[in-house]
PDB file of C-alpha atoms in Angstrom:
ATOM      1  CA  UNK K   1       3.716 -22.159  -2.352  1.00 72.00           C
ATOM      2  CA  UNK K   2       1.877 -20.984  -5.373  1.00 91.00           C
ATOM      3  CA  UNK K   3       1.353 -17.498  -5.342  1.00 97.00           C
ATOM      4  CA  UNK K   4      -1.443 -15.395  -7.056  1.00 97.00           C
ATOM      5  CA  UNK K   5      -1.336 -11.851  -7.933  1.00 98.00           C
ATOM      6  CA  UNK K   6      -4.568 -10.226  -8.749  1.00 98.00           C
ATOM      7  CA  UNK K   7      -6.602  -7.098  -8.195  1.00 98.00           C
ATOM      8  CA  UNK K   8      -8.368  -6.969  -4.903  1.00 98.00           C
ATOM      9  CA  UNK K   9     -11.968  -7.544  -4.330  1.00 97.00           C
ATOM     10  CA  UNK K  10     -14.267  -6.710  -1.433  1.00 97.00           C
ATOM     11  CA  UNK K  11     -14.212 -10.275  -0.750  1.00 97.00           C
ATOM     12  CA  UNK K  12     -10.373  -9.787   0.428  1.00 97.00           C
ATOM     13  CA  UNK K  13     -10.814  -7.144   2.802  1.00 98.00           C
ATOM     14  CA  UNK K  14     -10.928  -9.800   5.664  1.00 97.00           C
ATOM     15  CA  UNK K  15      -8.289 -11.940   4.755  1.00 97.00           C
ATOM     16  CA  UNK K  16      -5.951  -8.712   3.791  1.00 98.00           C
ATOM     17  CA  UNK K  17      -6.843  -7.119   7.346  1.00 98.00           C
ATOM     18  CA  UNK K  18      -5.359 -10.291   9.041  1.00 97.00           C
ATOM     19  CA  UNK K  19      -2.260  -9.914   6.892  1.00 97.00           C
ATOM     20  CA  UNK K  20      -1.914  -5.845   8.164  1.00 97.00           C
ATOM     21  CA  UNK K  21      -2.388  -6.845  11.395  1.00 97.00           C
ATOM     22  CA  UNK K  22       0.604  -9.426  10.955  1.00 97.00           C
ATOM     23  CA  UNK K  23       2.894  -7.181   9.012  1.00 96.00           C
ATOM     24  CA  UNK K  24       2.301  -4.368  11.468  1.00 95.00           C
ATOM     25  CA  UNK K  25       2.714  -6.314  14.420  1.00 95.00           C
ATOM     26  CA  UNK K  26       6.690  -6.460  13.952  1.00 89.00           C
ATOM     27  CA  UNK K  27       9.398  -4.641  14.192  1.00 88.00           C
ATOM     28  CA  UNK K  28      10.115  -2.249  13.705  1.00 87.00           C
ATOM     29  CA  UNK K  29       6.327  -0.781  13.850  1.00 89.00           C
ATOM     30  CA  UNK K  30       5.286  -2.781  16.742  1.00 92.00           C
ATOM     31  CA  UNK K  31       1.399  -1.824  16.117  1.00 95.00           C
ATOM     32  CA  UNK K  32      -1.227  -3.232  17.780  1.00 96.00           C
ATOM     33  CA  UNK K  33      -4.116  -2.869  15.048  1.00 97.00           C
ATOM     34  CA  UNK K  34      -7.865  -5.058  15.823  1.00 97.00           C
ATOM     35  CA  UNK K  35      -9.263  -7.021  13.102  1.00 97.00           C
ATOM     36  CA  UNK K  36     -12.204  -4.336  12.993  1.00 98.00           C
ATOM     37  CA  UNK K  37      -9.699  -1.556  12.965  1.00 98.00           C
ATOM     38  CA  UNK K  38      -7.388  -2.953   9.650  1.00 98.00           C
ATOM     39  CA  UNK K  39     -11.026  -3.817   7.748  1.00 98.00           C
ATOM     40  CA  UNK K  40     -12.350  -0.381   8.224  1.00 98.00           C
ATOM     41  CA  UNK K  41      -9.366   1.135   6.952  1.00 98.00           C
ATOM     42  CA  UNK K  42      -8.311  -0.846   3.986  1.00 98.00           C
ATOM     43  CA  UNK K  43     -12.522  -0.450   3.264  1.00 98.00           C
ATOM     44  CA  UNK K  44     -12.325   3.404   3.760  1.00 98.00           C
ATOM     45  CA  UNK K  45      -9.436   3.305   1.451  1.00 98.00           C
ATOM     46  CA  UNK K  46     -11.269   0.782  -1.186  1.00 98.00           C
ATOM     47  CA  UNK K  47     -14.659   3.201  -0.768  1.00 98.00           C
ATOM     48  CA  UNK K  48     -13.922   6.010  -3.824  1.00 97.00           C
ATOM     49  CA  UNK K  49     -14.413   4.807  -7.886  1.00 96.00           C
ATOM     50  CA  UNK K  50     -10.761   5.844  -7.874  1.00 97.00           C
ATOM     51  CA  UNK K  51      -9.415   3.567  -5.451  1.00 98.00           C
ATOM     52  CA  UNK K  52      -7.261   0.252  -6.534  1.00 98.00           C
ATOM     53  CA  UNK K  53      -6.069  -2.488  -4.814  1.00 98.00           C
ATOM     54  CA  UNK K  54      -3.741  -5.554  -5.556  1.00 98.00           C
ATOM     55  CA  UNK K  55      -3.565  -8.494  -3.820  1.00 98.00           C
ATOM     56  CA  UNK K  56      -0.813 -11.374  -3.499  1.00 98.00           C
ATOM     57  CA  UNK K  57      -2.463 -14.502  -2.125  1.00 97.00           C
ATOM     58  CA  UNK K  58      -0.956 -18.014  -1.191  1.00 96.00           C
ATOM     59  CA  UNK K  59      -4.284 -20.072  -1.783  1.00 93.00           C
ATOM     60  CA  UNK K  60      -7.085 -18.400   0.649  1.00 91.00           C
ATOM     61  CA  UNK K  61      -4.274 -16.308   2.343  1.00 95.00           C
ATOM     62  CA  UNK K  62      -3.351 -13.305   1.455  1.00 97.00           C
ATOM     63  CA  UNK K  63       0.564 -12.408   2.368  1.00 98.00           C
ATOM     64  CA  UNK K  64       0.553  -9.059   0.360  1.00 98.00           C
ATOM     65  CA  UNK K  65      -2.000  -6.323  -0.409  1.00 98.00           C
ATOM     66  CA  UNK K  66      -1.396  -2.793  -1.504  1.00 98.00           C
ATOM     67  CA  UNK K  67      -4.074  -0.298  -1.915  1.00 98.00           C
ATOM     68  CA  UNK K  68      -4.372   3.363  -2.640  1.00 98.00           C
ATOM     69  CA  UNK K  69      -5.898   5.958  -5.197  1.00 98.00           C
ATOM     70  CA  UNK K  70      -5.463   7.467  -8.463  1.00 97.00           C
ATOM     71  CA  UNK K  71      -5.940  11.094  -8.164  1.00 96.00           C
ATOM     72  CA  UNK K  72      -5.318  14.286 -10.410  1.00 95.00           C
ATOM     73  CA  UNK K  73      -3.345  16.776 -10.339  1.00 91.00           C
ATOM     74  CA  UNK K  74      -3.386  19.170 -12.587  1.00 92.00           C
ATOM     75  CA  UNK K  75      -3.303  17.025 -15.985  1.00 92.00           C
ATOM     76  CA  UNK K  76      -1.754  14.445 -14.592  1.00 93.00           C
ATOM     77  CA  UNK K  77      -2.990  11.326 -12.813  1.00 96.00           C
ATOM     78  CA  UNK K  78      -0.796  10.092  -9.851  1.00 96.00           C
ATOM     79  CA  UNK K  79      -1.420   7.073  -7.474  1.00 97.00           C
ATOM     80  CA  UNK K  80      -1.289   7.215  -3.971  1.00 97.00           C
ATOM     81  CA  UNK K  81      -0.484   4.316  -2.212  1.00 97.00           C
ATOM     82  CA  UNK K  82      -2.373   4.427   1.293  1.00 97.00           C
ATOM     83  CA  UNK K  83      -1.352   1.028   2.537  1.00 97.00           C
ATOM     84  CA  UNK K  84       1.571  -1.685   1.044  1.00 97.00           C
ATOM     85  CA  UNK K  85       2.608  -4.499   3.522  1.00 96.00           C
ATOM     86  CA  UNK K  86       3.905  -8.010   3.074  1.00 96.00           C
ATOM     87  CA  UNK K  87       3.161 -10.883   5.622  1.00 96.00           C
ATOM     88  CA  UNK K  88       6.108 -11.637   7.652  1.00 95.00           C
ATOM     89  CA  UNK K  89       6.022 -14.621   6.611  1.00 95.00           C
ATOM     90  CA  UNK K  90       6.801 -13.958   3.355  1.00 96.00           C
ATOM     91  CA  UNK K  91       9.375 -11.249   3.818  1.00 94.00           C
ATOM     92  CA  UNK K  92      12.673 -11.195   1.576  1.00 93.00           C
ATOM     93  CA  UNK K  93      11.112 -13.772  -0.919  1.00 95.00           C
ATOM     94  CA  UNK K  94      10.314 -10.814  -3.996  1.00 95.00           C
ATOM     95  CA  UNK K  95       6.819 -10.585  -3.303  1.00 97.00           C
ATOM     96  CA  UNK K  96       6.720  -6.773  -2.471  1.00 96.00           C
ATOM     97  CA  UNK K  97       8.846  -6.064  -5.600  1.00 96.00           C
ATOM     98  CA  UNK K  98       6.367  -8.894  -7.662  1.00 97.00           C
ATOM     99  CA  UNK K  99       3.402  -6.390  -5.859  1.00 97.00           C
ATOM    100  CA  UNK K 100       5.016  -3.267  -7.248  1.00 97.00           C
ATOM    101  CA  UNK K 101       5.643  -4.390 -11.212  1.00 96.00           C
ATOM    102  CA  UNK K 102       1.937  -5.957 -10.674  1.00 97.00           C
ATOM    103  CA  UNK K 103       0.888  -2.551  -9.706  1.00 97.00           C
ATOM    104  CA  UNK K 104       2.487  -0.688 -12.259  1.00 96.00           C
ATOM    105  CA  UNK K 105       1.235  -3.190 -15.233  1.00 96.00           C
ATOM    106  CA  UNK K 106      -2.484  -2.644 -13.879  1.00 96.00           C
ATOM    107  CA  UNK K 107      -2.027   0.845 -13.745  1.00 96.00           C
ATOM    108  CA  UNK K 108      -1.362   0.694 -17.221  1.00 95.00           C
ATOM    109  CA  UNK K 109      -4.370  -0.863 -18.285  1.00 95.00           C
ATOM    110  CA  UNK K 110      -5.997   2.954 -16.623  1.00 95.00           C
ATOM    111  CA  UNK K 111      -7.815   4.799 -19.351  1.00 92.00           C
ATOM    112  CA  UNK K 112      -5.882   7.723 -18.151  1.00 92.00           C
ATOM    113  CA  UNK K 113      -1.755   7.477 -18.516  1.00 93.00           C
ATOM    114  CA  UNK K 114      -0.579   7.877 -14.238  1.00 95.00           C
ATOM    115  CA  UNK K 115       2.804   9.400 -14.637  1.00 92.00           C
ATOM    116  CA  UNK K 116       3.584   8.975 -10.360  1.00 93.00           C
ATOM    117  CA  UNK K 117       3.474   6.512  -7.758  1.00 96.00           C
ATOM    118  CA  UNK K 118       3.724   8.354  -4.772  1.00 94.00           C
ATOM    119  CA  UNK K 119       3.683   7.250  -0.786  1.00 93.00           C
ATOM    120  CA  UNK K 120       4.932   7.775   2.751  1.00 91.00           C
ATOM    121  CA  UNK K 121       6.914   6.208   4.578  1.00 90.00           C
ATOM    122  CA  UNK K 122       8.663   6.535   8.199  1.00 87.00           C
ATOM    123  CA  UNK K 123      12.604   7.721   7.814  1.00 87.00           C
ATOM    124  CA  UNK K 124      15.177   5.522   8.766  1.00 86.00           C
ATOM    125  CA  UNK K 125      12.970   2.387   8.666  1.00 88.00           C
ATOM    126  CA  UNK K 126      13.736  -0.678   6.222  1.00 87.00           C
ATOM    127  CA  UNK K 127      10.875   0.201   4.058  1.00 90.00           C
ATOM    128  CA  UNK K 128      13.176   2.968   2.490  1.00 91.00           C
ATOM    129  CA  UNK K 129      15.626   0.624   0.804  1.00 91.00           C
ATOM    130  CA  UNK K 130      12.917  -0.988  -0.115  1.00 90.00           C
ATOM    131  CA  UNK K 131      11.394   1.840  -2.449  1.00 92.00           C
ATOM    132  CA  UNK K 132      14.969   3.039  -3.126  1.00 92.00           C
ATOM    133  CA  UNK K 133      15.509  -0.551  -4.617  1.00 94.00           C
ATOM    134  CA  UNK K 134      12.131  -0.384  -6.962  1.00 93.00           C
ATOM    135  CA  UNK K 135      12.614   3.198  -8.255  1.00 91.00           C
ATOM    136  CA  UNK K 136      10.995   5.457  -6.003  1.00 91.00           C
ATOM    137  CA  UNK K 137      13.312   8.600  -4.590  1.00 93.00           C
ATOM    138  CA  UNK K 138      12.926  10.792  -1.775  1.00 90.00           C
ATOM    139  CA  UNK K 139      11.386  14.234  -3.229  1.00 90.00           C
ATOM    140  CA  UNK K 140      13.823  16.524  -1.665  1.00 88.00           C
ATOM    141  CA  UNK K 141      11.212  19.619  -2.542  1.00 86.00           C
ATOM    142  CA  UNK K 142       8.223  18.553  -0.685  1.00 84.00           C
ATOM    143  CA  UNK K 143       7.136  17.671   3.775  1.00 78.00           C
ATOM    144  CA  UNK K 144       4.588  15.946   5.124  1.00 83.00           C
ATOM    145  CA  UNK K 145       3.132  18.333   7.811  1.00 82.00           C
ATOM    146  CA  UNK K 146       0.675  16.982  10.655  1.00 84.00           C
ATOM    147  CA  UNK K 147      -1.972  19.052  12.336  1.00 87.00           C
ATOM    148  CA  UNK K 148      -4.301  18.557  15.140  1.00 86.00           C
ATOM    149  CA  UNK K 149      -8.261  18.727  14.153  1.00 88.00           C
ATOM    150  CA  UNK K 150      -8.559  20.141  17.819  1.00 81.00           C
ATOM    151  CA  UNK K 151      -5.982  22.777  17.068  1.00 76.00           C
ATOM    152  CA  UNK K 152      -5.924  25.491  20.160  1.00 67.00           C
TER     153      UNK K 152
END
């Protein structure tokens, strides 16, 4: 195994939609994404001149990708991380918290100091201990509210 970390290209988006569709596929998110469906969102994600991307890849494979944006708030930047996943194949081997210190030393590199990584996450799920374990705590002052576009 000789792993790779690098930012992620266009070029990736296929290989990283198989590895969604793999990550997602198991417990305990038991999704059932298409290949068409995991492109078009890691590409609607990729779209803006503020989105970034890292990759993890195991020679043409890719068994990690993260993506999200840097956006500002006030005069702060803060990244957003739309999409982090690991292929299960690769699971409790280091690479998500490899992807994470990756992340944060190319967000560095911004022209632009990003004082927040920010993301959601279901309650209860493994992910949690996860984050917990690289640095990231629950913000006990802010919810994540849903709406309807076809509200009555």
């Amino acid at each position: 195994m000789h792993l790779i970390f690098r930012p992620m290209t266009k070029a990736d988006f296929p290989a990283c939609a198989e590895e969604l569709i793999a990550a997602f596929r198991e417990e305990p998110w038991c999704e059932t994404w298409t290949h068409d469906q995991a492109f078009t969102r890691i590409d609607e994600i990729m779209s803006a001149r503020v989105s970034r991307g890292v990759v993890c890849m195991d020679g043409s494979k890719c068994v990690s990708m993260l993506c999200g944006r840097i956006m500002t708030y006030q005069d702060q930047k803060l990244f957003y991380i739309d999409e982090f996943s690991v292929h299960p194949d690769y699971q409790r081997q280091g690479i998500g918290s490899r992807m994470l210190t990756f992340l944060r030393e190319e967000l560095m590199q911004e022209p632009q100091p990003i004082s927040h990584i920010s993301l959601i996450t279901e309650r209860g799920f493994p992910s949690v201990a996860f984050y917990e374990k690289n640095g990231f705590v629950e913000l006990q002052n802010e919810l994540t509210m849903a709406g309807y576009v076809n509200w009555p």
